[in-house]
mmCIF file of C-alpha atoms and ligand atoms in Angstrom:
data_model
loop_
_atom_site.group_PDB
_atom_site.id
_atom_site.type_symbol
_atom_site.label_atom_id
_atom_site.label_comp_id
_atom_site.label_asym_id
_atom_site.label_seq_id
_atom_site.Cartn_x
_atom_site.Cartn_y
_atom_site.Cartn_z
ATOM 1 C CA UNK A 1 79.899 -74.304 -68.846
ATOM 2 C CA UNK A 2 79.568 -75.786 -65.381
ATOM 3 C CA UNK A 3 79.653 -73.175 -62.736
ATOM 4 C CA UNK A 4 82.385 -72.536 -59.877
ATOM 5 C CA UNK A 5 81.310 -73.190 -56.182
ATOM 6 C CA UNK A 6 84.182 -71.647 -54.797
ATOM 7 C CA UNK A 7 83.816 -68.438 -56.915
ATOM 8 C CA UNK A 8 80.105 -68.281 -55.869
ATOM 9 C CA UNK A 9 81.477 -68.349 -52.007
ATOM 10 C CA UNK A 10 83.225 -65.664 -52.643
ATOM 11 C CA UNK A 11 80.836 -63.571 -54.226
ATOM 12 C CA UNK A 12 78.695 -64.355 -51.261
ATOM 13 C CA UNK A 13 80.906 -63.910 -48.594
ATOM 14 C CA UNK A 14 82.071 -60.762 -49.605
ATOM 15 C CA UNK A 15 78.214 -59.427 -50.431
ATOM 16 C CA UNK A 16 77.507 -60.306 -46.656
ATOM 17 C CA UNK A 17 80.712 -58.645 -45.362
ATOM 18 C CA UNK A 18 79.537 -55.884 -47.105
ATOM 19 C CA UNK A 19 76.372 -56.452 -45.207
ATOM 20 C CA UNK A 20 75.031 -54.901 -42.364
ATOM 21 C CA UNK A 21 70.735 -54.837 -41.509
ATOM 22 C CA UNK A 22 69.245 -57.822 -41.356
ATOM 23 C CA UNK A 23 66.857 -57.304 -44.081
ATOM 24 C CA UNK A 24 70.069 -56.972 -46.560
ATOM 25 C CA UNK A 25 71.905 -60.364 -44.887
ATOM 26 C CA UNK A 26 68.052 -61.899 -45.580
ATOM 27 C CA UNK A 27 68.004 -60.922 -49.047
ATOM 28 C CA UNK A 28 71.555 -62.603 -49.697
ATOM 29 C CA UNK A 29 70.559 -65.452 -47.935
ATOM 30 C CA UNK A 30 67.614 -65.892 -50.609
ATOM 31 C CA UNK A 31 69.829 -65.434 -53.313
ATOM 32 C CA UNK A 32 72.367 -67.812 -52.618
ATOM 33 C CA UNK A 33 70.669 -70.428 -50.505
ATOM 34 C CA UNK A 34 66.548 -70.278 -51.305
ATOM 35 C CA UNK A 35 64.837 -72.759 -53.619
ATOM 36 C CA UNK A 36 65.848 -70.967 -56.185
ATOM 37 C CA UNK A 37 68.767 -69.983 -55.180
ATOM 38 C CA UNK A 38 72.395 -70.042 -56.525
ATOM 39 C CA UNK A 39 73.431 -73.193 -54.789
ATOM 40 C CA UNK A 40 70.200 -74.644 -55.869
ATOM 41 C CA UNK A 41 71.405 -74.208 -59.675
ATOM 42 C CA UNK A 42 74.487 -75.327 -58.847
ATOM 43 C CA UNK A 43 72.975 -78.920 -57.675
ATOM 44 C CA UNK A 44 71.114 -78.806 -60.497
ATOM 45 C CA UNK A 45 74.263 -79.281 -62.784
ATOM 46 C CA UNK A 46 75.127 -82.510 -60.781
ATOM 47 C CA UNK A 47 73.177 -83.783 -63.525
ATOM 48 C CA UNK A 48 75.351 -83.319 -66.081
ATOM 49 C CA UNK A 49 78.602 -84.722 -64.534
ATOM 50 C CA UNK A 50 79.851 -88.096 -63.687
ATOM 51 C CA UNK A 51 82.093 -90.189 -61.507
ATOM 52 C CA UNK A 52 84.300 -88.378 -59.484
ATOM 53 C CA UNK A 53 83.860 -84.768 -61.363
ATOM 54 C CA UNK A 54 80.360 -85.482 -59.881
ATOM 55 C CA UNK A 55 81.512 -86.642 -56.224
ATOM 56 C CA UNK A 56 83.897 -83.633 -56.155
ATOM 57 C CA UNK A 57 81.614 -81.296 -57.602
ATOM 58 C CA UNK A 58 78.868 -82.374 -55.294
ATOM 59 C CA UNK A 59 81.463 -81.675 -52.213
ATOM 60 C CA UNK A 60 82.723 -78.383 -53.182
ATOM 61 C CA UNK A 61 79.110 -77.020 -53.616
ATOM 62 C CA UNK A 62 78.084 -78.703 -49.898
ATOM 63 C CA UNK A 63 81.285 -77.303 -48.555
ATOM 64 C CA UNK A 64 80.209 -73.414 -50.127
ATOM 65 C CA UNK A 65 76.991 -74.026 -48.756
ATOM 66 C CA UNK A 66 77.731 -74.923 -45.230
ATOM 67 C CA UNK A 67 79.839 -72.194 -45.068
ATOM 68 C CA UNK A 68 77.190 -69.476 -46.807
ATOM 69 C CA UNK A 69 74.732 -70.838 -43.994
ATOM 70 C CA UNK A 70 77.520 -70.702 -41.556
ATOM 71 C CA UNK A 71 78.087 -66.798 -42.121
ATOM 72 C CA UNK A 72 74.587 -65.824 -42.515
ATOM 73 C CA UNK A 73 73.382 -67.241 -39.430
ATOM 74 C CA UNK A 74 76.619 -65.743 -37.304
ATOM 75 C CA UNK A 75 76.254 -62.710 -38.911
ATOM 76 C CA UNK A 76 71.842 -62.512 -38.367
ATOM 77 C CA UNK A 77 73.042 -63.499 -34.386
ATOM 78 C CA UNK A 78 75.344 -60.310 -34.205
ATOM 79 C CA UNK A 79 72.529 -58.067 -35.700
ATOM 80 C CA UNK A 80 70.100 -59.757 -33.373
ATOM 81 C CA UNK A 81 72.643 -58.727 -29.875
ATOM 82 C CA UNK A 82 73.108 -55.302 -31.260
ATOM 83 C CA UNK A 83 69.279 -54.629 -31.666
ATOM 84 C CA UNK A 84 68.754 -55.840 -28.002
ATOM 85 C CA UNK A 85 71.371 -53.977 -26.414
ATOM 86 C CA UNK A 86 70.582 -50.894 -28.490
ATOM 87 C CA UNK A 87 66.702 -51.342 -26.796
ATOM 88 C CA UNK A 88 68.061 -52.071 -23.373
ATOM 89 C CA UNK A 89 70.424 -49.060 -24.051
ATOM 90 C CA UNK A 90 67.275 -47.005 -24.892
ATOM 91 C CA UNK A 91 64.400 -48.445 -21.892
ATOM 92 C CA UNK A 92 67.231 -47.601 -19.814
ATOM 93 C CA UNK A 93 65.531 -46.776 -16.474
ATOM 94 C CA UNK A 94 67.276 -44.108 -14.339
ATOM 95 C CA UNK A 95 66.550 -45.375 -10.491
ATOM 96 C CA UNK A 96 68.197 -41.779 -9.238
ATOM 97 C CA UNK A 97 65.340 -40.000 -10.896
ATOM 98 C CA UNK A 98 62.571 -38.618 -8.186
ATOM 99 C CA UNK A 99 58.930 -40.286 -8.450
ATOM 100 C CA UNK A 100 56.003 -38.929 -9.372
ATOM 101 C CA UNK A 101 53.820 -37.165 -6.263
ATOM 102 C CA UNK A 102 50.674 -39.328 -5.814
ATOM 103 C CA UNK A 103 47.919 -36.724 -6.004
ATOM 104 C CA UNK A 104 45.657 -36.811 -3.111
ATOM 105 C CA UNK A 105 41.864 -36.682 -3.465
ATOM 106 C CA UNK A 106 39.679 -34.364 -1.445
ATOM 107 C CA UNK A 107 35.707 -34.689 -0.321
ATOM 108 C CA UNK A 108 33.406 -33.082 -2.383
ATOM 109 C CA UNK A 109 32.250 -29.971 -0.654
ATOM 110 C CA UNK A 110 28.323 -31.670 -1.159
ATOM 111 C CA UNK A 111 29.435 -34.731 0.640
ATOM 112 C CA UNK A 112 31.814 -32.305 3.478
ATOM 113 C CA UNK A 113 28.590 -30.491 4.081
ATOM 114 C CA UNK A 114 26.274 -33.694 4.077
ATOM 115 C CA UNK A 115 28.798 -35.262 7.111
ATOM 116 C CA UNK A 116 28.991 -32.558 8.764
ATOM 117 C CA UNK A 117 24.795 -32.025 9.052
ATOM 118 C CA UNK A 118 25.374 -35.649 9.855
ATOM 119 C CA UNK A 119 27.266 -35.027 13.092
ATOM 120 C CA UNK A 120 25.493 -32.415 14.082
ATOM 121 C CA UNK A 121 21.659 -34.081 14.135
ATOM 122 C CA UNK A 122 23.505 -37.428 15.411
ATOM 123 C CA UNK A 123 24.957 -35.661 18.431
ATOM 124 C CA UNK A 124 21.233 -34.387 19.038
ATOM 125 C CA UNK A 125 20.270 -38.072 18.658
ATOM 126 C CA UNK A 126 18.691 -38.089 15.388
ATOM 127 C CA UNK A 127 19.270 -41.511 13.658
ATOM 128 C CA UNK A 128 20.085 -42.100 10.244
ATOM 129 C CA UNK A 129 17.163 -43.405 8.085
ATOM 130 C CA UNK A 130 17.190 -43.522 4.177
ATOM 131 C CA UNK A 131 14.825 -44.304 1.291
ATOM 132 C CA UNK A 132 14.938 -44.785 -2.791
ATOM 133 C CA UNK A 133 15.346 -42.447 -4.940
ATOM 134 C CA UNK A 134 13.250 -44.125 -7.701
ATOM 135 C CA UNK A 135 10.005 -44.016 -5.438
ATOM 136 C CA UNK A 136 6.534 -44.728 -5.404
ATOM 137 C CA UNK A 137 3.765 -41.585 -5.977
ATOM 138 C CA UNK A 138 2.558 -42.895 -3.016
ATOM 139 C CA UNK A 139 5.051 -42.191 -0.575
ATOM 140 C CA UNK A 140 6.399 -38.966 -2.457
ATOM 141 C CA UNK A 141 2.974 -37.233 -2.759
ATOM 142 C CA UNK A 142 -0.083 -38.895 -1.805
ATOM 143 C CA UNK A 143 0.783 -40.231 1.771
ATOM 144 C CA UNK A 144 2.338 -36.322 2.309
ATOM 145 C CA UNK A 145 -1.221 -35.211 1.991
ATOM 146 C CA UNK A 146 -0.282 -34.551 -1.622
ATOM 147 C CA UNK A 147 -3.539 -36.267 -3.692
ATOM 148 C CA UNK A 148 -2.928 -36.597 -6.820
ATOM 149 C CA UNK A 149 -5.155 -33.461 -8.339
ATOM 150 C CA UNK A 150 -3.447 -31.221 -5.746
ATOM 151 C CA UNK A 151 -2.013 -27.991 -7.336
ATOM 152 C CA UNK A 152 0.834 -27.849 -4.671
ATOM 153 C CA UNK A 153 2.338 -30.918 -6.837
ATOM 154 C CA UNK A 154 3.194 -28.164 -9.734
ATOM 155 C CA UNK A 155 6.114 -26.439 -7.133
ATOM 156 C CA UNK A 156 8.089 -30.134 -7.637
ATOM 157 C CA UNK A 157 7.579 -31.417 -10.915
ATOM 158 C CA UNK A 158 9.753 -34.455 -11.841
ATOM 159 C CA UNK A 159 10.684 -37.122 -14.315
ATOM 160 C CA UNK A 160 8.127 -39.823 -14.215
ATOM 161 C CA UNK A 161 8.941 -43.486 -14.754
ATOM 162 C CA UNK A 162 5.449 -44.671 -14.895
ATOM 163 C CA UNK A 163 2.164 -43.016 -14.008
ATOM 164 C CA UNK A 164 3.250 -44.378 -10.037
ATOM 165 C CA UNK A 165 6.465 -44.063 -9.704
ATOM 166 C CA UNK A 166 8.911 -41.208 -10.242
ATOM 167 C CA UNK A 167 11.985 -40.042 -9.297
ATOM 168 C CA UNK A 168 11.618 -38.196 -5.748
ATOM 169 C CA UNK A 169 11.495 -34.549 -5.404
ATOM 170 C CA UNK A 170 12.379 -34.107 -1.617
ATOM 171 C CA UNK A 171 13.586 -36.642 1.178
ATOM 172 C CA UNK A 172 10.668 -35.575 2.726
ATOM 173 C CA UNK A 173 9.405 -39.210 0.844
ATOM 174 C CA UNK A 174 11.348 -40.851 3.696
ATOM 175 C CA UNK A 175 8.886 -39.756 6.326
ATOM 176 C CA UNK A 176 5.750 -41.899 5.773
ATOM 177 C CA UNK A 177 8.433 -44.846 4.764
ATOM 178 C CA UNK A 178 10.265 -44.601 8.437
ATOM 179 C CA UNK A 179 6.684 -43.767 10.342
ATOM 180 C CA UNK A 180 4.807 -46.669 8.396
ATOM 181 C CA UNK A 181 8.145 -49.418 10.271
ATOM 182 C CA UNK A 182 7.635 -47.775 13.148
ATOM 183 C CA UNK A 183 6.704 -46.234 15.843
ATOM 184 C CA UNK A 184 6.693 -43.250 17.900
ATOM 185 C CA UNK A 185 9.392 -41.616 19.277
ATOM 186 C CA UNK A 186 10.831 -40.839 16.212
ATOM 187 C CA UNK A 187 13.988 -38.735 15.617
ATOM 188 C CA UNK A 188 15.465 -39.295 11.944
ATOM 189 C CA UNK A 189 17.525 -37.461 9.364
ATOM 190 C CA UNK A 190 17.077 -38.706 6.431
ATOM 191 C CA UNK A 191 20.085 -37.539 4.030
ATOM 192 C CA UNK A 192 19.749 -37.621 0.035
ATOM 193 C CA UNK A 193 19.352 -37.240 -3.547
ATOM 194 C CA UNK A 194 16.409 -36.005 -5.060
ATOM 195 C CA UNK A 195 15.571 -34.881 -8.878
ATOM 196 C CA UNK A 196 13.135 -31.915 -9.769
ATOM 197 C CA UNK A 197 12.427 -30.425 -13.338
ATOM 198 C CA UNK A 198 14.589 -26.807 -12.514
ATOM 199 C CA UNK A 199 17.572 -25.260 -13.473
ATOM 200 C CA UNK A 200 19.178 -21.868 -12.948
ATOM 201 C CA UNK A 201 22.114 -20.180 -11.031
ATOM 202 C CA UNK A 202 20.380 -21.607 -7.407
ATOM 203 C CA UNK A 203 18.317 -24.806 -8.887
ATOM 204 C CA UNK A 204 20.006 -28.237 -10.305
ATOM 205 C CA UNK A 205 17.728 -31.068 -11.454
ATOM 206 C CA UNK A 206 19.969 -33.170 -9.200
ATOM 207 C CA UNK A 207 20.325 -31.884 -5.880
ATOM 208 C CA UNK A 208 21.018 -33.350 -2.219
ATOM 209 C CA UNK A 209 18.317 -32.684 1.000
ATOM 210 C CA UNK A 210 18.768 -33.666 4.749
ATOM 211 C CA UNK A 211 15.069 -34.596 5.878
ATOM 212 C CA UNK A 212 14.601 -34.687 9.649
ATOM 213 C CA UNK A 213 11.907 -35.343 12.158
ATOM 214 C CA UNK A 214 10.548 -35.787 15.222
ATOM 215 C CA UNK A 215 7.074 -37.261 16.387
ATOM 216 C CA UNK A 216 6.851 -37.762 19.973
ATOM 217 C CA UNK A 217 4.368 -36.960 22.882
ATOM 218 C CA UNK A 218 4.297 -32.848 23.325
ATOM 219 C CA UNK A 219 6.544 -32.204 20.385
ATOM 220 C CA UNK A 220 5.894 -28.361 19.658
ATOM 221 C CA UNK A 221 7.081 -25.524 17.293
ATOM 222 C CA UNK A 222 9.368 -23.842 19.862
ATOM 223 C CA UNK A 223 11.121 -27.607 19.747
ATOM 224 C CA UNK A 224 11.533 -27.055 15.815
ATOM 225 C CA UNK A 225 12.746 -23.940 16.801
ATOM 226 C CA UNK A 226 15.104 -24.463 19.253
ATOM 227 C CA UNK A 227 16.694 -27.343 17.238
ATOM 228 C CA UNK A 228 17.212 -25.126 13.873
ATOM 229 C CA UNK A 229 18.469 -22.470 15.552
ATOM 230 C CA UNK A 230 20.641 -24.626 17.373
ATOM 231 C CA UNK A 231 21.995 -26.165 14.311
ATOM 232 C CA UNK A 232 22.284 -23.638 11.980
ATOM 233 C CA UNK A 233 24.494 -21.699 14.842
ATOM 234 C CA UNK A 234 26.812 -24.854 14.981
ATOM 235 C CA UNK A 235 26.755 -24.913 11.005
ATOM 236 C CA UNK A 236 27.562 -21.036 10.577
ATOM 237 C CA UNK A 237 28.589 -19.641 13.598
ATOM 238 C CA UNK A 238 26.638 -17.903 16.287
ATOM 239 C CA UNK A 239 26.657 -14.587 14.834
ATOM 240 C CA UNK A 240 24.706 -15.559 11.362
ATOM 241 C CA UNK A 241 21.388 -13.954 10.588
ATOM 242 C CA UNK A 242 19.174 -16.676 10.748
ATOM 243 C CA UNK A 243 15.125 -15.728 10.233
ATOM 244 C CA UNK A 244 11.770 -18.148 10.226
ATOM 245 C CA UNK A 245 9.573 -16.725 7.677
ATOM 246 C CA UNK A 246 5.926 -18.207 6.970
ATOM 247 C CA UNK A 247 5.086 -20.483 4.103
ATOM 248 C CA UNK A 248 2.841 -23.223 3.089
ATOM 249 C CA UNK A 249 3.344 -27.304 2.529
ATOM 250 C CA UNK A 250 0.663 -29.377 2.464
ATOM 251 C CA UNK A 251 2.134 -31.979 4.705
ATOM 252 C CA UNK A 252 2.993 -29.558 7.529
ATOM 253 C CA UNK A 253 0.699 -27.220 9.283
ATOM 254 C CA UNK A 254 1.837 -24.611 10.451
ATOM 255 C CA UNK A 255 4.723 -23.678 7.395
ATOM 256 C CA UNK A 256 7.690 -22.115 7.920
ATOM 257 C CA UNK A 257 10.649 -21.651 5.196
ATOM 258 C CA UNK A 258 14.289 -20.526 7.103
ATOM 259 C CA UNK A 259 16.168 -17.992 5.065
ATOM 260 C CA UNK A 260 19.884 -17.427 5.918
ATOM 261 C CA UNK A 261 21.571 -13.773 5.683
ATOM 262 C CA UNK A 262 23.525 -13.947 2.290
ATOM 263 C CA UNK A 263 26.858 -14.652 2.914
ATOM 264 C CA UNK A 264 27.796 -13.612 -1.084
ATOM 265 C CA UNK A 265 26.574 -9.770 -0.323
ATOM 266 C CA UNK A 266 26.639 -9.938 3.511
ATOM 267 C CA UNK A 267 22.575 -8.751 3.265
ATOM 268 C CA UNK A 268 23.145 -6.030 0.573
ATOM 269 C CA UNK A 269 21.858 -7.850 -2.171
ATOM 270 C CA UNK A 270 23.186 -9.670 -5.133
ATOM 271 C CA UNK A 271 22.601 -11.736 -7.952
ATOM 272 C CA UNK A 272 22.319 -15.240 -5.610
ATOM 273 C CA UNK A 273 19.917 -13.853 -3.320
ATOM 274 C CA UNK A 274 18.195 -11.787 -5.848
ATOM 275 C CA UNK A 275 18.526 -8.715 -4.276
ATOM 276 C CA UNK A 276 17.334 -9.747 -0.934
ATOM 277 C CA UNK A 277 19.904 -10.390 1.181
ATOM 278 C CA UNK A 278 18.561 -13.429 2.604
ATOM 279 C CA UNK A 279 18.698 -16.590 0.781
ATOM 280 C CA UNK A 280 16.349 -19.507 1.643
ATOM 281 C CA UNK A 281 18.041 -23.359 2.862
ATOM 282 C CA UNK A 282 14.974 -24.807 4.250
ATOM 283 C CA UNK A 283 11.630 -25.974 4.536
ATOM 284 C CA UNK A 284 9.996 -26.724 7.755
ATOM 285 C CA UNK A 285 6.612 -27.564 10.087
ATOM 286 C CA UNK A 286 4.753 -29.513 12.795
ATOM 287 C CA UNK A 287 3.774 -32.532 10.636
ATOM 288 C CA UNK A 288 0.381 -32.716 9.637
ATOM 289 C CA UNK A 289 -2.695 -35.071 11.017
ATOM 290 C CA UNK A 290 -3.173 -36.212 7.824
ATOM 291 C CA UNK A 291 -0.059 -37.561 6.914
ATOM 292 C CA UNK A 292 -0.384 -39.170 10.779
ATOM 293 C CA UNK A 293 -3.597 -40.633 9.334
ATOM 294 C CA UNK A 294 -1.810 -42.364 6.219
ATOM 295 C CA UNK A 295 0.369 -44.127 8.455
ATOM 296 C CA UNK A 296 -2.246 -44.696 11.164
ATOM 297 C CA UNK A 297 -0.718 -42.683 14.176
ATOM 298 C CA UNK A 298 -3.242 -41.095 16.508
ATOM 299 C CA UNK A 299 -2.927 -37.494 15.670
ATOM 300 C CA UNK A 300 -4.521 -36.690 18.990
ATOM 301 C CA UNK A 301 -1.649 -38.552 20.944
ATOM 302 C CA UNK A 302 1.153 -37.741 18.661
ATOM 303 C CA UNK A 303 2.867 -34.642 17.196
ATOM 304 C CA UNK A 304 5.651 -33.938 15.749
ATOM 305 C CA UNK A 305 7.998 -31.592 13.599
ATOM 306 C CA UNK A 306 9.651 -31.913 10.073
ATOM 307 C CA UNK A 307 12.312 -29.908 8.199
ATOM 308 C CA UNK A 308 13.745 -30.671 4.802
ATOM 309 C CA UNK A 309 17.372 -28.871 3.995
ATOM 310 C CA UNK A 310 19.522 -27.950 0.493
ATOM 311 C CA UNK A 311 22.342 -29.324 1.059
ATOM 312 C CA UNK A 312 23.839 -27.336 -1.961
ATOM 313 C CA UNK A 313 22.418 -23.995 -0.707
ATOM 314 C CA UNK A 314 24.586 -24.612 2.681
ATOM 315 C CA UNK A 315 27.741 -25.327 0.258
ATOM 316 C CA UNK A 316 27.339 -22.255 -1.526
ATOM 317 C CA UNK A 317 26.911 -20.074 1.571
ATOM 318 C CA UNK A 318 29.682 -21.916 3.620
ATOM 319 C CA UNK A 319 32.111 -21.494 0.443
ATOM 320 C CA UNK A 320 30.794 -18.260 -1.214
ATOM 321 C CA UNK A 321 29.681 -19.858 -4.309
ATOM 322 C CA UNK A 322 27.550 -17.614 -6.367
ATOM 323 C CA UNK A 323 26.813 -20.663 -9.072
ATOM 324 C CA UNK A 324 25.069 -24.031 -7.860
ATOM 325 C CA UNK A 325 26.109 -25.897 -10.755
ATOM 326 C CA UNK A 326 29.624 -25.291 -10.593
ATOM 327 C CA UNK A 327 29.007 -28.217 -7.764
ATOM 328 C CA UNK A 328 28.155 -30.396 -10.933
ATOM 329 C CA UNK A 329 30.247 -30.058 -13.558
ATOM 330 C CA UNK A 330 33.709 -31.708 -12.275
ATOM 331 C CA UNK A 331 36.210 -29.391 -12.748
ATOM 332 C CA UNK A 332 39.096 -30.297 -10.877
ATOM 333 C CA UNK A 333 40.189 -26.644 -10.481
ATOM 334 C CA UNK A 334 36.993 -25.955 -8.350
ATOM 335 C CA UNK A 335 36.883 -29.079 -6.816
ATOM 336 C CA UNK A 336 40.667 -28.651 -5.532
ATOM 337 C CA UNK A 337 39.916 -25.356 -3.762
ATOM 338 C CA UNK A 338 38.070 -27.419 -0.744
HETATM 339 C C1 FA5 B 401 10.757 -29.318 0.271
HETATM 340 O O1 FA5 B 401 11.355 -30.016 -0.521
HETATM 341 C C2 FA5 B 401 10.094 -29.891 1.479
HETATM 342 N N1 FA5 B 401 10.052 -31.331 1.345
HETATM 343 C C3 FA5 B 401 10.853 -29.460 2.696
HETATM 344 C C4 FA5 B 401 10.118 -29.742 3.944
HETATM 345 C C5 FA5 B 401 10.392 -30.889 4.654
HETATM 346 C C6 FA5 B 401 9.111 -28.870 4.395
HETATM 347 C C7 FA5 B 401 9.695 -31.179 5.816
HETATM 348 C C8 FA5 B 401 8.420 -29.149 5.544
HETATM 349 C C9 FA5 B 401 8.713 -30.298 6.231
HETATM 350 P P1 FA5 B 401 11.393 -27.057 -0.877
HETATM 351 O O2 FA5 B 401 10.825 -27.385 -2.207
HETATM 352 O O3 FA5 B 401 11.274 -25.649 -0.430
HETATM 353 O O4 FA5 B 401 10.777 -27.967 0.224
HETATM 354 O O5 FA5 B 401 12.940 -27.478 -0.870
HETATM 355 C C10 FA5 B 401 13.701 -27.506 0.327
HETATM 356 C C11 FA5 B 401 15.101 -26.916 0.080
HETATM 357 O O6 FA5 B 401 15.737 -27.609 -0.976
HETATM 358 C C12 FA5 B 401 15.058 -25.485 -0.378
HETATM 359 O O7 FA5 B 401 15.013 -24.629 0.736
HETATM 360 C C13 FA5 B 401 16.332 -25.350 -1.139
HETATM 361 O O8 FA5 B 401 17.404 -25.131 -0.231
HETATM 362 C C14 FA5 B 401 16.531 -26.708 -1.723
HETATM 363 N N2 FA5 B 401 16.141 -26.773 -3.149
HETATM 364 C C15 FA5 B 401 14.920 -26.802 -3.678
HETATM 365 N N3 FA5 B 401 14.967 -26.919 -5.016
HETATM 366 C C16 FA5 B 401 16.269 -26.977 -5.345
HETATM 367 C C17 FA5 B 401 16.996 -27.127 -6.567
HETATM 368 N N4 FA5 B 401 16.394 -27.302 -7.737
HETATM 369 N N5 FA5 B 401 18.355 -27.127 -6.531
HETATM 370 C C18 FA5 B 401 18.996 -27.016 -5.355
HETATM 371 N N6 FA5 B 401 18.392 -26.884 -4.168
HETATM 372 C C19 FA5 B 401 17.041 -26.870 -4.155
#
């Protein structure tokens, strides 16, 4: 029994009418037109017929499957325009709708307090000097009158590289660096990060320092004086408690450490300034002859003063911050408040 083309048309066509994904109009495509297809096993039957049952045979099945391929391919085009409009339908971008508020950054109160130290020393005509903060032994200890067996060098214990170089513990580093390029008179701050082996509610491993000096003719303590007092007043207002209390460095001579009335407690004591009421910011002194000696000033024609600063410290008393890490640990809900 040969088979009908014309029956097989209509079996397809109404199959795709019925039709409507295109994974269903793919399937009937395979089944009627693929290699092994219906119309395929049609053709095959050509074999069996001659003469003009062949010729006409041969038409009839062409004919069914020009118009199969004809009505899968219009029918795979509609699906193809619905799916895009249904997408463009969906992306559909409403212009009308407000935008989103770009969110603003702020300074971090570290770097607000480092610019403004900045502005203060530069108006005083300090200049701006800095140094590494992977440094030498050398310049961190040993040219600060700091030899290598001195016990002073347990207060600022670090993280070592190598047996010379380390990261630095203080800005003070800076000094011999700036004296050693050149010469006298000298009036540098020398702002920066430095690394010691601490931690607790006022001590980071990572904190910031502003290092300043002076070396001149006639430099005295009163000058130190004057100056700290002058910018601590500009930093905190007039009215702060401000007091100069004794204290030992082995590259100054004499010491002084400069405590700061707690601003947390207002002096009555608290957990910051462990009960004292006064909470220390900096270190200070007229520079020693020997660290004059390391970088070959005349100690008898030259003196000079040096002061090293937390930077942190000032933060938390300017803000009222009773936790020095909080500075540290990026939370944007602290960090937003300045
Ligand atoms: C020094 O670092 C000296 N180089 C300062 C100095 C410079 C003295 C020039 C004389 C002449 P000190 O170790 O005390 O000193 O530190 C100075 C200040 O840094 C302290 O007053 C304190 O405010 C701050 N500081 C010290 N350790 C930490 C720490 N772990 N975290 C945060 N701040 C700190």
């Amino acid at each position: 029994m040969i088979g009908s083309p014309e029956k097989l048309l209509k079996e397809a066509l109404d199959e795709l009418q019925r039709a409507s994904a295109r994974d269903e109009v793919l399937q009937i495509k395979a089944k009627y037109l693929g290699r092994k297809g219906e119309i395929a096993s049609l053709l095959k039957e050509l074999g069996n017929l001659t003469g003009d049952g062949k010729r006409e045979f041969g038409e009839s099945v062409n004919r069914a499957k020009a118009r199969i391929e004809e009505e899968v391919e219009g029918l795979l085009s509609a699906i193809l325009d619905k799916e895009k409009a249904e997408k463009l339908e969906e992306e559909r971008l409403d212009v009308t709708l407000p935008g989103r508020r770009l969110q603003l950054g702020k300074r971090h109160p570290v770097t607000r307090i480092m610019d403004e130290v900045e502005d203060i020393f530069s108006g005083l005509g300090f200049d701006i000097a800095e140094g590494p903060e992977v440094e030498l032994d050398y310049y961190n200890f040993e040219a600060l009158n700091l030899p290598k067996d001195h016990p002073a060098r347990d207060m600022q214990d670090t993280f070592y590289i190598s047996e010379e170089v380390l990261l630095r513990t203080h800005t003070s580093a800076v000094q011999p660096r700036v004296m050693e390029a050149r010469k006298p008179p000298l009036r540098i701050i020398a702002p920066g990060t430095v690394y010691r082996r601490d931690s607790d509610i006022t001590h980071t491993p990572m904190f910031h320092q502003v290092e300043g000096f002076m070396v001149d003719r006639n430099v005295t303590f009163s000058n130190l004086k004057g100056i700290l007092t002058l910018f601590l007043h500009r930093l905190f207002g007039e009215k702060t408690g401000i007091r100069f209390r004794p204290s030992f460095f082995p590259f100054t001579e004499p010491s002084a450490e400069v405590d700061i009335r707690c601003v947390i407690c207002s002096g009555t004591g608290c957990r910051v300034c462990k009960g004292s009421g006064w909470l220390e910011i900096l270190g200070a002194g007229m520079i020693h002859p020997e660290v004059f000696k390391s970088v070959k000033y005349d100690a008898e024609e030259f003196t000079g003063f040096a002061f090293g600063l937390g930077i942190e410290r000032i933060a938390m008393l300017k803000f009222g911050i009773d936790d020095l890490r909080l500075f540290f640990e990026n939370d944007i809900r602290f960090l937003r408040q300045f």
